[in-house]
mmCIF file of C-alpha atoms in Angstrom:
data_model
loop_
_atom_site.group_PDB
_atom_site.id
_atom_site.type_symbol
_atom_site.label_atom_id
_atom_site.label_comp_id
_atom_site.label_asym_id
_atom_site.label_seq_id
_atom_site.Cartn_x
_atom_site.Cartn_y
_atom_site.Cartn_z
ATOM 1 C CA UNK A 13 0.000 0.000 0.000
ATOM 2 C CA UNK A 14 2.835 2.436 0.816
ATOM 3 C CA UNK A 15 4.323 1.737 -2.592
ATOM 4 C CA UNK A 16 1.035 2.752 -4.224
ATOM 5 C CA UNK A 17 0.945 6.016 -2.241
ATOM 6 C CA UNK A 18 4.503 6.805 -3.280
ATOM 7 C CA UNK A 19 3.697 6.174 -6.936
ATOM 8 C CA UNK A 20 0.612 8.429 -6.695
ATOM 9 C CA UNK A 21 2.633 11.247 -5.088
ATOM 10 C CA UNK A 22 5.360 11.041 -7.735
ATOM 11 C CA UNK A 23 2.719 10.885 -10.462
ATOM 12 C CA UNK A 24 0.936 13.997 -9.144
ATOM 13 C CA UNK A 25 4.147 15.996 -8.856
ATOM 14 C CA UNK A 26 4.966 15.058 -12.428
ATOM 15 C CA UNK A 27 2.061 17.234 -13.554
ATOM 16 C CA UNK A 28 2.980 20.258 -11.489
ATOM 17 C CA UNK A 29 4.390 23.390 -13.082
ATOM 18 C CA UNK A 30 7.643 23.181 -14.979
ATOM 19 C CA UNK A 31 10.827 23.443 -12.985
ATOM 20 C CA UNK A 32 13.021 25.138 -15.577
ATOM 21 C CA UNK A 33 12.851 28.862 -16.159
ATOM 22 C CA UNK A 34 13.935 29.324 -19.757
ATOM 23 C CA UNK A 35 12.771 31.421 -22.665
ATOM 24 C CA UNK A 36 14.021 31.541 -26.221
ATOM 25 C CA UNK A 37 14.116 34.480 -28.568
ATOM 26 C CA UNK A 38 15.127 34.816 -32.201
ATOM 27 C CA UNK A 39 16.271 38.160 -33.607
ATOM 28 C CA UNK A 40 16.179 37.871 -37.388
ATOM 29 C CA UNK A 41 17.334 40.726 -39.607
ATOM 30 C CA UNK A 42 15.463 40.673 -42.933
ATOM 31 C CA UNK A 43 16.425 41.933 -46.370
ATOM 32 C CA UNK A 44 13.701 44.580 -46.031
ATOM 33 C CA UNK A 45 15.579 46.400 -43.223
ATOM 34 C CA UNK A 46 13.452 45.111 -40.386
ATOM 35 C CA UNK A 47 14.281 43.126 -37.285
ATOM 36 C CA UNK A 48 11.745 40.389 -36.646
ATOM 37 C CA UNK A 49 11.703 39.107 -33.080
ATOM 38 C CA UNK A 50 10.080 35.886 -31.909
ATOM 39 C CA UNK A 51 9.941 35.206 -28.161
ATOM 40 C CA UNK A 52 8.748 31.966 -26.562
ATOM 41 C CA UNK A 53 7.695 32.106 -22.903
ATOM 42 C CA UNK A 54 5.911 29.592 -20.707
ATOM 43 C CA UNK A 55 2.302 30.703 -20.284
ATOM 44 C CA UNK A 56 2.201 30.548 -16.504
ATOM 45 C CA UNK A 57 5.451 32.512 -16.192
ATOM 46 C CA UNK A 58 4.305 35.255 -18.542
ATOM 47 C CA UNK A 59 0.904 35.533 -16.875
ATOM 48 C CA UNK A 60 2.547 35.824 -13.443
ATOM 49 C CA UNK A 61 4.978 38.504 -14.671
ATOM 50 C CA UNK A 62 2.199 40.378 -16.463
ATOM 51 C CA UNK A 63 -0.049 40.303 -13.393
ATOM 52 C CA UNK A 64 2.797 41.520 -11.190
ATOM 53 C CA UNK A 65 3.770 44.406 -13.480
ATOM 54 C CA UNK A 66 0.206 45.601 -14.109
ATOM 55 C CA UNK A 67 -1.242 44.683 -10.695
ATOM 56 C CA UNK A 68 -3.886 42.418 -12.205
ATOM 57 C CA UNK A 69 -5.680 40.291 -9.627
ATOM 58 C CA UNK A 70 -8.095 38.601 -12.010
ATOM 59 C CA UNK A 71 -7.506 35.356 -13.850
ATOM 60 C CA UNK A 72 -5.977 36.034 -17.255
ATOM 61 C CA UNK A 73 -7.092 33.655 -19.991
ATOM 62 C CA UNK A 74 -5.364 32.872 -23.273
ATOM 63 C CA UNK A 75 -8.219 34.563 -25.114
ATOM 64 C CA UNK A 76 -7.755 37.767 -23.106
ATOM 65 C CA UNK A 77 -4.095 37.981 -24.103
ATOM 66 C CA UNK A 78 -4.653 37.035 -27.729
ATOM 67 C CA UNK A 79 -7.508 39.540 -28.017
ATOM 68 C CA UNK A 80 -6.409 43.145 -28.450
ATOM 69 C CA UNK A 81 -7.549 44.114 -24.925
ATOM 70 C CA UNK A 82 -4.038 43.747 -23.440
ATOM 71 C CA UNK A 83 -1.874 44.354 -26.523
ATOM 72 C CA UNK A 84 -0.759 47.818 -25.416
ATOM 73 C CA UNK A 85 0.307 46.452 -22.018
ATOM 74 C CA UNK A 86 2.098 43.503 -23.673
ATOM 75 C CA UNK A 87 3.950 45.942 -25.933
ATOM 76 C CA UNK A 88 4.956 48.026 -22.897
ATOM 77 C CA UNK A 89 6.044 44.915 -20.993
ATOM 78 C CA UNK A 90 8.424 43.870 -23.760
ATOM 79 C CA UNK A 91 9.770 47.407 -24.176
ATOM 80 C CA UNK A 92 10.506 47.449 -20.431
ATOM 81 C CA UNK A 93 12.366 44.139 -20.210
ATOM 82 C CA UNK A 94 13.792 43.582 -23.698
ATOM 83 C CA UNK A 95 16.074 46.396 -24.839
ATOM 84 C CA UNK A 96 17.578 46.514 -28.345
ATOM 85 C CA UNK A 97 20.338 49.029 -29.020
ATOM 86 C CA UNK A 98 21.744 49.667 -32.482
ATOM 87 C CA UNK A 99 24.971 51.681 -32.180
ATOM 88 C CA UNK A 100 23.887 52.636 -28.629
ATOM 89 C CA UNK A 101 20.494 53.948 -29.799
ATOM 90 C CA UNK A 102 17.472 52.329 -28.132
ATOM 91 C CA UNK A 103 14.849 51.064 -30.566
ATOM 92 C CA UNK A 104 11.160 50.690 -29.789
ATOM 93 C CA UNK A 105 9.721 47.220 -30.213
ATOM 94 C CA UNK A 106 6.371 46.958 -31.964
ATOM 95 C CA UNK A 107 4.193 44.119 -30.703
ATOM 96 C CA UNK A 108 2.519 42.378 -33.647
ATOM 97 C CA UNK A 109 0.710 39.516 -31.954
ATOM 98 C CA UNK A 110 0.997 36.187 -30.196
ATOM 99 C CA UNK A 111 0.131 32.561 -30.646
ATOM 100 C CA UNK A 112 -0.887 29.974 -28.123
ATOM 101 C CA UNK A 113 1.262 26.841 -28.558
ATOM 102 C CA UNK A 114 0.753 24.103 -25.956
ATOM 103 C CA UNK A 115 2.162 25.422 -22.675
ATOM 104 C CA UNK A 116 3.901 28.409 -24.277
ATOM 105 C CA UNK A 117 3.087 31.730 -25.859
ATOM 106 C CA UNK A 118 4.922 32.752 -28.999
ATOM 107 C CA UNK A 119 5.179 36.556 -29.189
ATOM 108 C CA UNK A 120 5.954 38.394 -32.414
ATOM 109 C CA UNK A 121 7.614 41.801 -32.330
ATOM 110 C CA UNK A 122 9.347 43.937 -34.922
ATOM 111 C CA UNK A 123 11.572 46.934 -35.395
ATOM 112 C CA UNK A 124 10.961 48.473 -38.815
ATOM 113 C CA UNK A 125 13.324 50.594 -40.910
ATOM 114 C CA UNK A 126 16.475 49.416 -39.177
ATOM 115 C CA UNK A 127 19.294 51.831 -40.080
ATOM 116 C CA UNK A 128 22.805 50.721 -40.952
ATOM 117 C CA UNK A 129 24.662 49.940 -37.750
ATOM 118 C CA UNK A 130 27.883 48.376 -36.504
ATOM 119 C CA UNK A 131 27.039 47.286 -32.970
ATOM 120 C CA UNK A 132 24.011 45.421 -31.684
ATOM 121 C CA UNK A 133 23.254 45.126 -27.961
ATOM 122 C CA UNK A 134 20.366 43.101 -26.604
ATOM 123 C CA UNK A 135 19.475 43.276 -22.921
ATOM 124 C CA UNK A 136 16.963 40.503 -22.270
ATOM 125 C CA UNK A 137 15.624 40.679 -18.699
ATOM 126 C CA UNK A 138 12.305 38.969 -19.392
ATOM 127 C CA UNK A 139 10.972 37.296 -16.236
ATOM 128 C CA UNK A 140 14.044 38.221 -14.158
ATOM 129 C CA UNK A 141 11.728 40.106 -11.805
ATOM 130 C CA UNK A 142 10.076 36.769 -10.932
ATOM 131 C CA UNK A 143 12.801 34.146 -11.046
ATOM 132 C CA UNK A 144 16.474 34.536 -10.167
ATOM 133 C CA UNK A 145 17.141 31.271 -12.014
ATOM 134 C CA UNK A 146 15.561 32.539 -15.250
ATOM 135 C CA UNK A 147 17.674 32.089 -18.378
ATOM 136 C CA UNK A 148 16.837 33.638 -21.727
ATOM 137 C CA UNK A 149 18.383 32.036 -24.783
ATOM 138 C CA UNK A 150 19.011 34.579 -27.535
ATOM 139 C CA UNK A 151 19.638 33.711 -31.187
ATOM 140 C CA UNK A 152 20.617 36.453 -33.650
ATOM 141 C CA UNK A 153 20.547 35.881 -37.414
ATOM 142 C CA UNK A 154 21.913 38.378 -39.904
ATOM 143 C CA UNK A 155 23.228 37.818 -43.424
ATOM 144 C CA UNK A 156 23.339 34.049 -42.968
ATOM 145 C CA UNK A 157 25.345 34.290 -39.731
ATOM 146 C CA UNK A 158 23.939 33.070 -36.430
ATOM 147 C CA UNK A 159 25.127 33.926 -32.922
ATOM 148 C CA UNK A 160 23.678 32.629 -29.665
ATOM 149 C CA UNK A 161 23.861 33.781 -26.062
ATOM 150 C CA UNK A 162 22.288 32.876 -22.714
ATOM 151 C CA UNK A 163 21.066 35.882 -20.754
ATOM 152 C CA UNK A 164 21.162 35.407 -16.977
ATOM 153 C CA UNK A 165 20.399 37.686 -14.044
ATOM 154 C CA UNK A 166 24.090 38.491 -13.541
ATOM 155 C CA UNK A 167 24.898 38.730 -17.266
ATOM 156 C CA UNK A 168 21.937 39.817 -19.374
ATOM 157 C CA UNK A 169 23.507 41.804 -22.225
ATOM 158 C CA UNK A 170 24.616 40.412 -25.575
ATOM 159 C CA UNK A 171 26.824 42.808 -27.524
ATOM 160 C CA UNK A 172 27.912 42.053 -31.084
ATOM 161 C CA UNK A 173 29.803 43.947 -33.749
ATOM 162 C CA UNK A 174 27.926 43.123 -36.918
#
């Protein structure tokens, strides 16, 4: 009987929230002088961060985030915690939309009319206000070249001469 209880406890904990705090983001420079940004965040993590930043006490559903009701706040959230500098000039991110994929949200952002530049700096502090163990994997693609970096609380800035 004790063996059965142990199996049930392990089984139940297996369905608890994820234990890794990781996001991924792709920064892709296009031929049309835009920077397309795709960010993948676990749903529960993003909802918790969003609720904390905007002092929301209500339950936030997927439909509420996908609907345009919160798009301005989502745009502001990303512009607060994801900074893109081109030659030391901060660029505003434009939130385009998001998709619901299993236990993650996929956010789409863009910077249009990217000028010629020599240095790119990305400061990705998404979810750092919630989890000290958060890691944000950054991939940058430009002209067929790809660079990757892991942003951590104590080292969040990727700087590249491109």
